[in-house]
Short mmCIF file of C-alpha atoms in Angstrom, two decimals:
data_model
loop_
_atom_site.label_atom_id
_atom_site.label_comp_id
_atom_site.label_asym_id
_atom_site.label_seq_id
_atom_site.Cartn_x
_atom_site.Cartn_y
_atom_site.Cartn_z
CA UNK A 1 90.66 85.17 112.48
CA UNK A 2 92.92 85.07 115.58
CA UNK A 3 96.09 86.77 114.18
CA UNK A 4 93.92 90.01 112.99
CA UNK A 5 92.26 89.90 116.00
CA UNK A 6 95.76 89.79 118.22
CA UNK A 7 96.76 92.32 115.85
CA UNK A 8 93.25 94.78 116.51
CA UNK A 9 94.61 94.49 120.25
CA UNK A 10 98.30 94.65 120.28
CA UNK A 11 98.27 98.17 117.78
CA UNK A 12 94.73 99.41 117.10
CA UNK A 13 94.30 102.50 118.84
CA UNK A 14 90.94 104.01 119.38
CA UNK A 15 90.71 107.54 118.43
CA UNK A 16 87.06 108.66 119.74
CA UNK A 17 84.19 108.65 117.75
CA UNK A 18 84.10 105.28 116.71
CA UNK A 19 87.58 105.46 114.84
CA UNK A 20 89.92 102.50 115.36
CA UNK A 21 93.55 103.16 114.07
CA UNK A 22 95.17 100.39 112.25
CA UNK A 23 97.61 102.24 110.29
CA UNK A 24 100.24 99.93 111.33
CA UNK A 25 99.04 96.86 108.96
CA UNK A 26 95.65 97.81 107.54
CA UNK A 27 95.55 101.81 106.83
CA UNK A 28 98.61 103.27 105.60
CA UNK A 29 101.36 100.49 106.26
CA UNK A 30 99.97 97.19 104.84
CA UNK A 31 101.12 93.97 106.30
CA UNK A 32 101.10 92.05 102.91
CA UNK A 33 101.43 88.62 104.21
CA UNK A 34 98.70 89.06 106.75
CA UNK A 35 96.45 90.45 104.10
CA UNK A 36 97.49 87.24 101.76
CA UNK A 37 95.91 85.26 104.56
CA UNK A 38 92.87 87.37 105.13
CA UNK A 39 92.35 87.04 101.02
CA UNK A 40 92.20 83.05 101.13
CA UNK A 41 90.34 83.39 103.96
CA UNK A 42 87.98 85.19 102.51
CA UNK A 43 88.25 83.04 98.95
CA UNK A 44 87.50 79.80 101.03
CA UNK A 45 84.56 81.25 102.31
CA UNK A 46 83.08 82.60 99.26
CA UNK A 47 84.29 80.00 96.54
CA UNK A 48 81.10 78.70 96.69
CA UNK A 49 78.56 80.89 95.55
CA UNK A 50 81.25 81.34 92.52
CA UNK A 51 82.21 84.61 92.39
CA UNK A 52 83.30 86.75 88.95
CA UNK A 53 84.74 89.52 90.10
CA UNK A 54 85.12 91.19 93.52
CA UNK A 55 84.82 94.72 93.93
CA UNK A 56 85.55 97.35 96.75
CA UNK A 57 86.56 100.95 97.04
CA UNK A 58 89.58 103.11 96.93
CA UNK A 59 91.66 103.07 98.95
CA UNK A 60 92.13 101.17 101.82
CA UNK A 61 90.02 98.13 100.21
CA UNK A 62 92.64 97.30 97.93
CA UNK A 63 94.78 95.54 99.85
CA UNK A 64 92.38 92.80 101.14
CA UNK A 65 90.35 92.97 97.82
CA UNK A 66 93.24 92.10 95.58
CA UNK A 67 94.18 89.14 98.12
CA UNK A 68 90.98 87.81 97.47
CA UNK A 69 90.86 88.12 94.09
CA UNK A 70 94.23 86.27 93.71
CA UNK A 71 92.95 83.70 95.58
CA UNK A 72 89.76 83.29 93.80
CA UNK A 73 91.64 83.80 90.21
CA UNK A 74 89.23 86.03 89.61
CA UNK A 75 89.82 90.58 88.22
CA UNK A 76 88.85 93.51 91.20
CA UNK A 77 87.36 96.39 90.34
CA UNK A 78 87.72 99.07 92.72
CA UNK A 79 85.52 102.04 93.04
CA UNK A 80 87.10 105.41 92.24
CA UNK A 81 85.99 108.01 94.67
CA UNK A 82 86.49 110.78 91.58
CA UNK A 83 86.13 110.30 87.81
CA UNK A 84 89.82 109.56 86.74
CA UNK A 85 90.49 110.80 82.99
CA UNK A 86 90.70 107.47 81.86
CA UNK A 87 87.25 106.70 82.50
CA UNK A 88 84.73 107.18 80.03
CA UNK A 89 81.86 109.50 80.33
CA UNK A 90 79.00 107.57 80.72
CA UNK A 91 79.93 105.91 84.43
CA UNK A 92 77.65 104.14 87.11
CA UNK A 93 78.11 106.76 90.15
CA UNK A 94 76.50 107.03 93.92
CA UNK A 95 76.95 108.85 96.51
CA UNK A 96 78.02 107.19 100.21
CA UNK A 97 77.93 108.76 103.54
CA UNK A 98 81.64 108.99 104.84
CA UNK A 99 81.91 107.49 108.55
CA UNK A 100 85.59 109.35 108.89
CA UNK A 101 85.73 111.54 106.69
CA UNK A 102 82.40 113.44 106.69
CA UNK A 103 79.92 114.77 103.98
CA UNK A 104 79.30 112.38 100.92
CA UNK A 105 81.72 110.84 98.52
CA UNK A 106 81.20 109.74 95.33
CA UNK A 107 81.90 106.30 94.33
CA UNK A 108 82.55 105.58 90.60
CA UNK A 109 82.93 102.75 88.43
CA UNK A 110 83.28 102.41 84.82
CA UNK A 111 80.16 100.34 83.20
CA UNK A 112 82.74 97.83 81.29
CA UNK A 113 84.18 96.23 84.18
CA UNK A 114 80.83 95.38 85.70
CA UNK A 115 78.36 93.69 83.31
CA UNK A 116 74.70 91.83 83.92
CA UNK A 117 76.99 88.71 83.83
CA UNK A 118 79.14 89.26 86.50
CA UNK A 119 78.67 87.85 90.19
CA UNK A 120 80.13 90.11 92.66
CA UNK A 121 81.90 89.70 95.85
CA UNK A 122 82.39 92.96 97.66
CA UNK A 123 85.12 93.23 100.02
CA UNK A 124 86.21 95.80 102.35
CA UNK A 125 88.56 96.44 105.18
CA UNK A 126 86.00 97.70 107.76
CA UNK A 127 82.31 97.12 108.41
CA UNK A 128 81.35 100.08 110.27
CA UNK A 129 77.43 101.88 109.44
CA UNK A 130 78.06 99.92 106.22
CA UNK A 131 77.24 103.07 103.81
CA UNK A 132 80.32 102.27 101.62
CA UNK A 133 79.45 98.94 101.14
CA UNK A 134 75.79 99.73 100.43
CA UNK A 135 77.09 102.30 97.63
CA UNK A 136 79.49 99.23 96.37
CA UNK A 137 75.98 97.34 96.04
CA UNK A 138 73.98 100.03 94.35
CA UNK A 139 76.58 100.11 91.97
CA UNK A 140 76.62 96.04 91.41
CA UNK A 141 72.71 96.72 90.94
CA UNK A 142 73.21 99.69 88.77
CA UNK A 143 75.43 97.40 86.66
CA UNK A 144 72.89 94.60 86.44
CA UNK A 145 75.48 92.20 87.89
CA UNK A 146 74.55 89.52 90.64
CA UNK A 147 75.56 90.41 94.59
CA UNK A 148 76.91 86.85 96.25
CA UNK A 149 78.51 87.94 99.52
CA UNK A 150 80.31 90.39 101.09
CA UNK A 151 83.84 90.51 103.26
CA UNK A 152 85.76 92.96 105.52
CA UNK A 153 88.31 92.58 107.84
CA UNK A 154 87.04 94.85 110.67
CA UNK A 155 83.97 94.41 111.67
CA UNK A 156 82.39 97.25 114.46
CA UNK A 157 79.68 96.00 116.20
CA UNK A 158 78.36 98.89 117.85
CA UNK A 159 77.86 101.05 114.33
CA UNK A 160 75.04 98.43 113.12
CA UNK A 161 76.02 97.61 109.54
CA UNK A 162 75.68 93.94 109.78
CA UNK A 163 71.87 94.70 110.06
CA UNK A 164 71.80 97.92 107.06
CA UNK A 165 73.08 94.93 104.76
CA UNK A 166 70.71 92.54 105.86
CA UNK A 167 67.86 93.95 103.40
CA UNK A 168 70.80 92.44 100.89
CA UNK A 169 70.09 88.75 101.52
CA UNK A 170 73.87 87.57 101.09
CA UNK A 171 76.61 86.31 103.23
CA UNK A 172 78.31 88.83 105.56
CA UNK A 173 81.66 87.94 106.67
CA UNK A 174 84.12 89.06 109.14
CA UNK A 175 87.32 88.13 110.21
CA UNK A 176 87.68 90.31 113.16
CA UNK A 177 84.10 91.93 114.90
CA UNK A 178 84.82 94.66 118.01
CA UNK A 179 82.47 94.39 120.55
CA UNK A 180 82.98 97.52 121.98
CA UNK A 181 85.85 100.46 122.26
CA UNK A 182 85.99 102.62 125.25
CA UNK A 183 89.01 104.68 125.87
CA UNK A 184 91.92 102.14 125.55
CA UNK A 185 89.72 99.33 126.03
CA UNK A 186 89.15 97.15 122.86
CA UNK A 187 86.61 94.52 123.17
CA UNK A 188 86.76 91.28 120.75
CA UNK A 189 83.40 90.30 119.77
CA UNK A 190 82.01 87.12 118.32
CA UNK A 191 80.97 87.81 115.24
CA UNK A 192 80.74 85.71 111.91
CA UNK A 193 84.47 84.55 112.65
CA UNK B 1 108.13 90.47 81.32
CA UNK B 2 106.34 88.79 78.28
CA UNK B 3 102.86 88.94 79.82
CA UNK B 4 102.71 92.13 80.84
CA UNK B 5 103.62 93.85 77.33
CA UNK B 6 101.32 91.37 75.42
CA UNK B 7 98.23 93.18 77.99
CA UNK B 8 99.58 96.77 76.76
CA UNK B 9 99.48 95.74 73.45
CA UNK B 10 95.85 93.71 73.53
CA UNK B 11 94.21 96.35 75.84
CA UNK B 12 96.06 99.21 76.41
CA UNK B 13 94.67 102.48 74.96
CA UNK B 14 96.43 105.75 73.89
CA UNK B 15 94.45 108.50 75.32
CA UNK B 16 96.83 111.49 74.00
CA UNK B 17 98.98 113.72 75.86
CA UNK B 18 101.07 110.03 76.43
CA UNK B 19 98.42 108.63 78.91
CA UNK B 20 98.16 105.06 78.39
CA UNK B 21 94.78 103.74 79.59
CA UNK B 22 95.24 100.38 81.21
CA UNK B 23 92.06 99.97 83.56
CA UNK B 24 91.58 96.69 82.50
CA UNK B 25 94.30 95.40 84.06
CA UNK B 26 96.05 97.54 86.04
CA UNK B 27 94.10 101.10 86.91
CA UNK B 28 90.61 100.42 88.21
CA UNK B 29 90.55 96.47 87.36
CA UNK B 30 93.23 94.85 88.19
CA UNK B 31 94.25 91.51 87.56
CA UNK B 32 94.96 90.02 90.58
CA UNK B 33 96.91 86.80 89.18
CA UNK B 34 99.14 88.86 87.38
CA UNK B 35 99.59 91.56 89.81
CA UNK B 36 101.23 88.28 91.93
CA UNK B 37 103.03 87.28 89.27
CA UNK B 38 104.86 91.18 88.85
CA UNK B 39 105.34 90.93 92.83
CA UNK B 40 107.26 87.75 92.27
CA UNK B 41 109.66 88.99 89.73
CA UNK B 42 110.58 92.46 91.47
CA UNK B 43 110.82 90.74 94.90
CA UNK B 44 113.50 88.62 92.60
CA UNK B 45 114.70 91.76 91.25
CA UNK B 46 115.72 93.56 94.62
CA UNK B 47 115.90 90.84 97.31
CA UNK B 48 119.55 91.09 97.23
CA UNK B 49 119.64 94.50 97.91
CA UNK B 50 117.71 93.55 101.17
CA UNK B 51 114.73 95.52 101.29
CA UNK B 52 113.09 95.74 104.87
CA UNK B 53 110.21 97.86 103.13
CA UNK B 54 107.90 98.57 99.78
CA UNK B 55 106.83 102.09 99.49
CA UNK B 56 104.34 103.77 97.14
CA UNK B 57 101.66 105.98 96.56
CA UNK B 58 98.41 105.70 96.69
CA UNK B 59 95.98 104.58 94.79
CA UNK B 60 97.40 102.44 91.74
CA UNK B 61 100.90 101.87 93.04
CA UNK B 62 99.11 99.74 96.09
CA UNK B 63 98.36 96.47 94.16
CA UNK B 64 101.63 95.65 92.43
CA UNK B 65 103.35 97.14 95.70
CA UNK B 66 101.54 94.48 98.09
CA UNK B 67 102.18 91.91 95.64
CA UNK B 68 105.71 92.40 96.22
CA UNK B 69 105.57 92.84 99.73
CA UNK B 70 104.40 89.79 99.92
CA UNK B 71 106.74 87.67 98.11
CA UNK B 72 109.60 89.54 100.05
CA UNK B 73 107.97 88.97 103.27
CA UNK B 74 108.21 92.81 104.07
CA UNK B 75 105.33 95.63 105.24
CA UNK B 76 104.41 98.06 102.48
CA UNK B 77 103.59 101.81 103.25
CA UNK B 78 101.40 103.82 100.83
CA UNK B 79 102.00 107.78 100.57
CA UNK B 80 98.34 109.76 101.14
CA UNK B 81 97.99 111.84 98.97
CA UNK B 82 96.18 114.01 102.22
CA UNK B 83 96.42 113.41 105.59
CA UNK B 84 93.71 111.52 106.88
CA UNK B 85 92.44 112.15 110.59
CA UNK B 86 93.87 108.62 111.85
CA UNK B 87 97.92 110.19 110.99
CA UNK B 88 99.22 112.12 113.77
CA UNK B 89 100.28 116.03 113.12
CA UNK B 90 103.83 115.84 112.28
CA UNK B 91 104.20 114.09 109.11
CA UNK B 92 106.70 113.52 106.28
CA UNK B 93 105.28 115.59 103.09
CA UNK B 94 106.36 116.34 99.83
CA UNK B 95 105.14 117.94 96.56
CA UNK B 96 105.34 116.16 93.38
CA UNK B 97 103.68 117.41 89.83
CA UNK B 98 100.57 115.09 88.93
CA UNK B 99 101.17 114.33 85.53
CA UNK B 100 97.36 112.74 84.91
CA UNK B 101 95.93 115.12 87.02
CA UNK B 102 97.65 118.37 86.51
CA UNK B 103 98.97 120.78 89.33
CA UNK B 104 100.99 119.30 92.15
CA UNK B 105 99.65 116.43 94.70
CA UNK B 106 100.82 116.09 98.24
CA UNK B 107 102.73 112.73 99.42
CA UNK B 108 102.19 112.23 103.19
CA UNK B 109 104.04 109.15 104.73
CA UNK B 110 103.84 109.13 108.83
CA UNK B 111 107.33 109.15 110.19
CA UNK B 112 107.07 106.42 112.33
CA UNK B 113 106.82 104.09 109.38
CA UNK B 114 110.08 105.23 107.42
CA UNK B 115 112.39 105.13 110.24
CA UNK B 116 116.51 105.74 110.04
CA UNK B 117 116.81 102.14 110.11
CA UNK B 118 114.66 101.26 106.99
CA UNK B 119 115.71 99.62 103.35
CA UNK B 120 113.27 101.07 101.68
CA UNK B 121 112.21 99.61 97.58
CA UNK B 122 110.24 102.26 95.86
CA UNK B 123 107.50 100.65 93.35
CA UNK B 124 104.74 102.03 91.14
CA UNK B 125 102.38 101.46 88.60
CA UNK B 126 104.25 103.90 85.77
CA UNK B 127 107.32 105.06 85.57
CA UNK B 128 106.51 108.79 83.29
CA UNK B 129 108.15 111.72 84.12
CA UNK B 130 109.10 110.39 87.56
CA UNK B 131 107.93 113.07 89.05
CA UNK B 132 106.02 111.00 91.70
CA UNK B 133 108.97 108.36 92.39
CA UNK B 134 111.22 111.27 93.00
CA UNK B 135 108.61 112.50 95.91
CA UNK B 136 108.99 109.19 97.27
CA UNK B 137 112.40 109.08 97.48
CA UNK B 138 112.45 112.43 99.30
CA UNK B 139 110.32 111.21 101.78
CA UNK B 140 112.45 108.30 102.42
CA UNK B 141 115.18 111.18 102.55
CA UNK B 142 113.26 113.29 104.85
CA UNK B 143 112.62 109.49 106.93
CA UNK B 144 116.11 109.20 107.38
CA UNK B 145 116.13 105.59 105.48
CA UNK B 146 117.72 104.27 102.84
CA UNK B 147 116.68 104.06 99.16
CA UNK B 148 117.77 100.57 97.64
CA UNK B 149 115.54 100.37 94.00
CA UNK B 150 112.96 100.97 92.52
CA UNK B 151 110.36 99.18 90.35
CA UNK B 152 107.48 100.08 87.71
CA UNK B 153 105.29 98.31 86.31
CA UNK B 154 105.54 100.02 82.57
CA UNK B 155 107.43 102.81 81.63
CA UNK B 156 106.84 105.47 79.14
CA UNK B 157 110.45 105.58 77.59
CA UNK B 158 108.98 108.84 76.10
CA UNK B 159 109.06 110.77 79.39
CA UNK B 160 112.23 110.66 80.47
CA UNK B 161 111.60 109.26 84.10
CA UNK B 162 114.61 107.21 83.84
CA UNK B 163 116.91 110.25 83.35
CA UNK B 164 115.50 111.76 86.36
CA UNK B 165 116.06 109.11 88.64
CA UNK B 166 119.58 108.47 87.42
CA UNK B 167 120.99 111.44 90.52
CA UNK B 168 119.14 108.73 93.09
CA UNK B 169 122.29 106.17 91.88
CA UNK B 170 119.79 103.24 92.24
CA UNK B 171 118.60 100.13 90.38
CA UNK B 172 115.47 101.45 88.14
CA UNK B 173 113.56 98.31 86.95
CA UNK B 174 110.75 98.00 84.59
CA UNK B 175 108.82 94.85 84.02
CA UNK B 176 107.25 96.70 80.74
CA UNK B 177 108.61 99.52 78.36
CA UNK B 178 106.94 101.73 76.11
CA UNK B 179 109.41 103.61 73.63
CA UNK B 180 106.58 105.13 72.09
CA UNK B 181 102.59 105.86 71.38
CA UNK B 182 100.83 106.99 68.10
CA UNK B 183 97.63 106.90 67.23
CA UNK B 184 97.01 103.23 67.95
CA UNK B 185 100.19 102.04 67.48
CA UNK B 186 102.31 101.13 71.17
CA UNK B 187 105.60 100.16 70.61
CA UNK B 188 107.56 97.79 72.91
CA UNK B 189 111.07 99.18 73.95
CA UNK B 190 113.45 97.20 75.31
CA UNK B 191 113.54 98.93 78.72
CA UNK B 192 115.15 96.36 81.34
CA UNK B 193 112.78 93.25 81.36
#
């Protein structure tokens, strides 16, 4: 998508390790009506293998995920990374590796909101090692619902998650793939589109 | 707003201690469609007071505060409740009592997304105690921009949020009111919508 992608090089930053900086419109200030066209993007694309419910993770997934969802007309579930006290007991939990923030975090989500009849879109705002969006699968799997594609904005190249999801066997999309990142260089790839 | 109130009422839950689950729509899945629908009507609400921005907090106040971003055509910034590693070290921060989770949270906003020149529209999920809104008004405060409304979702009558947001001498809106919670029984106030 040519506008994120304009956007990745006009205010993404890279940080070092692998860590791109879009807090102006992804991260921590949302550009809503960019993230309204990245959701029917992402609808279009996956209206076809009819989609239930889309799920992602706290927090930085919402945006795009509820986009999408709107879209589609279909509900979001997103992933807690701790056991709110709403929630009941008896939860489907995993563990993901954190690309920036280290360690393991839990993601959580409440057995109700995904059932053996639901088919699952997951969507996320980066595509990095792919861990979180692995965990986001277990936990479609754990509920007995059916994986039909996944989404994300960002999409880095160089950290090799397009190929950890490919034991998955669904559609991976992106709407903006980095080549590479070195220093202040920011190199558009070609990815999916 | 009709729509909203008839959800409380069909699948809202009274937890005790006056938490009112609503993950079914709302807290962990959210209904997209409607979410859009409650951006449309505060955007409505407050785009006479000519908001340039939506703030929140993270994690529920994101949906319903993109929604409205949207249909006002504005950027929306979420407060962290810790700094991530992508903010840079001199922040805006608050503390504001968590009144689900007990203790006091941190609000982080980065400065250079609540500038002197911003109209800033607070909106959230719940309007309780308004302990949280309060924080966000202080970091608009501590921004240097100005506060022009703010919106909730559903408020808990029963908390007294309203009262404490009366010194901010700014439109309060609610799309949802809840005068009070027993046992099973909600009842429907007649808030402002």
């Amino acid at each position: 998508m040519r506008e994120l992608e304009q956007r990745i090089l006009a205010e993404g930053r890279n940080l070092g390790n692998g860590i791109l900086k879009v807090d102006s419109f992804v991260n921590h200030q949302v550009d809503a009506v960019l993230m309204n066209s990245c959701g029917q993007i992402f609808a279009d694309l996956f209206r076809k293998h009819k989609p239930t419910k889309v799920l992602t993770a706290e927090i930085s997934g919402i945006a795009p995920a509820v986009a999408t969802g709107f879209h589609l007309g279909v509900p979001v579930v997103y992933a807690r990374k701790s056991r709110p006290i709403t929630m009941p007991d008896e939860v489907l939990l995993t563990l993901s590796q954190s690309h920036t923030k280290g360690g393991t975090v839990e993601l959580v989500v409440s057995p109700e909101y995904l059932r053996p009849s639901e088919r699952v879109l997951i969507i996320d705002d980066f595509l990095a090692s792919g861990q979180t969006i692995l965990g986001l699968a277990r936990l479609t799997n754990a509920g007995g619902a059916t994986l039909i594609g996944i989404g994300t904005l960002i999409e880095k190249e160089f950290e090799g998650g397009r190929k950890a999801l490919e034991p998955l066997s669904v559609p991976v999309e992106s709407l903006a793939s980095i080549r590479s990142m070195d220093g202040d260089q920011i190199e558009i790839g070609n990815g999916e589109k």
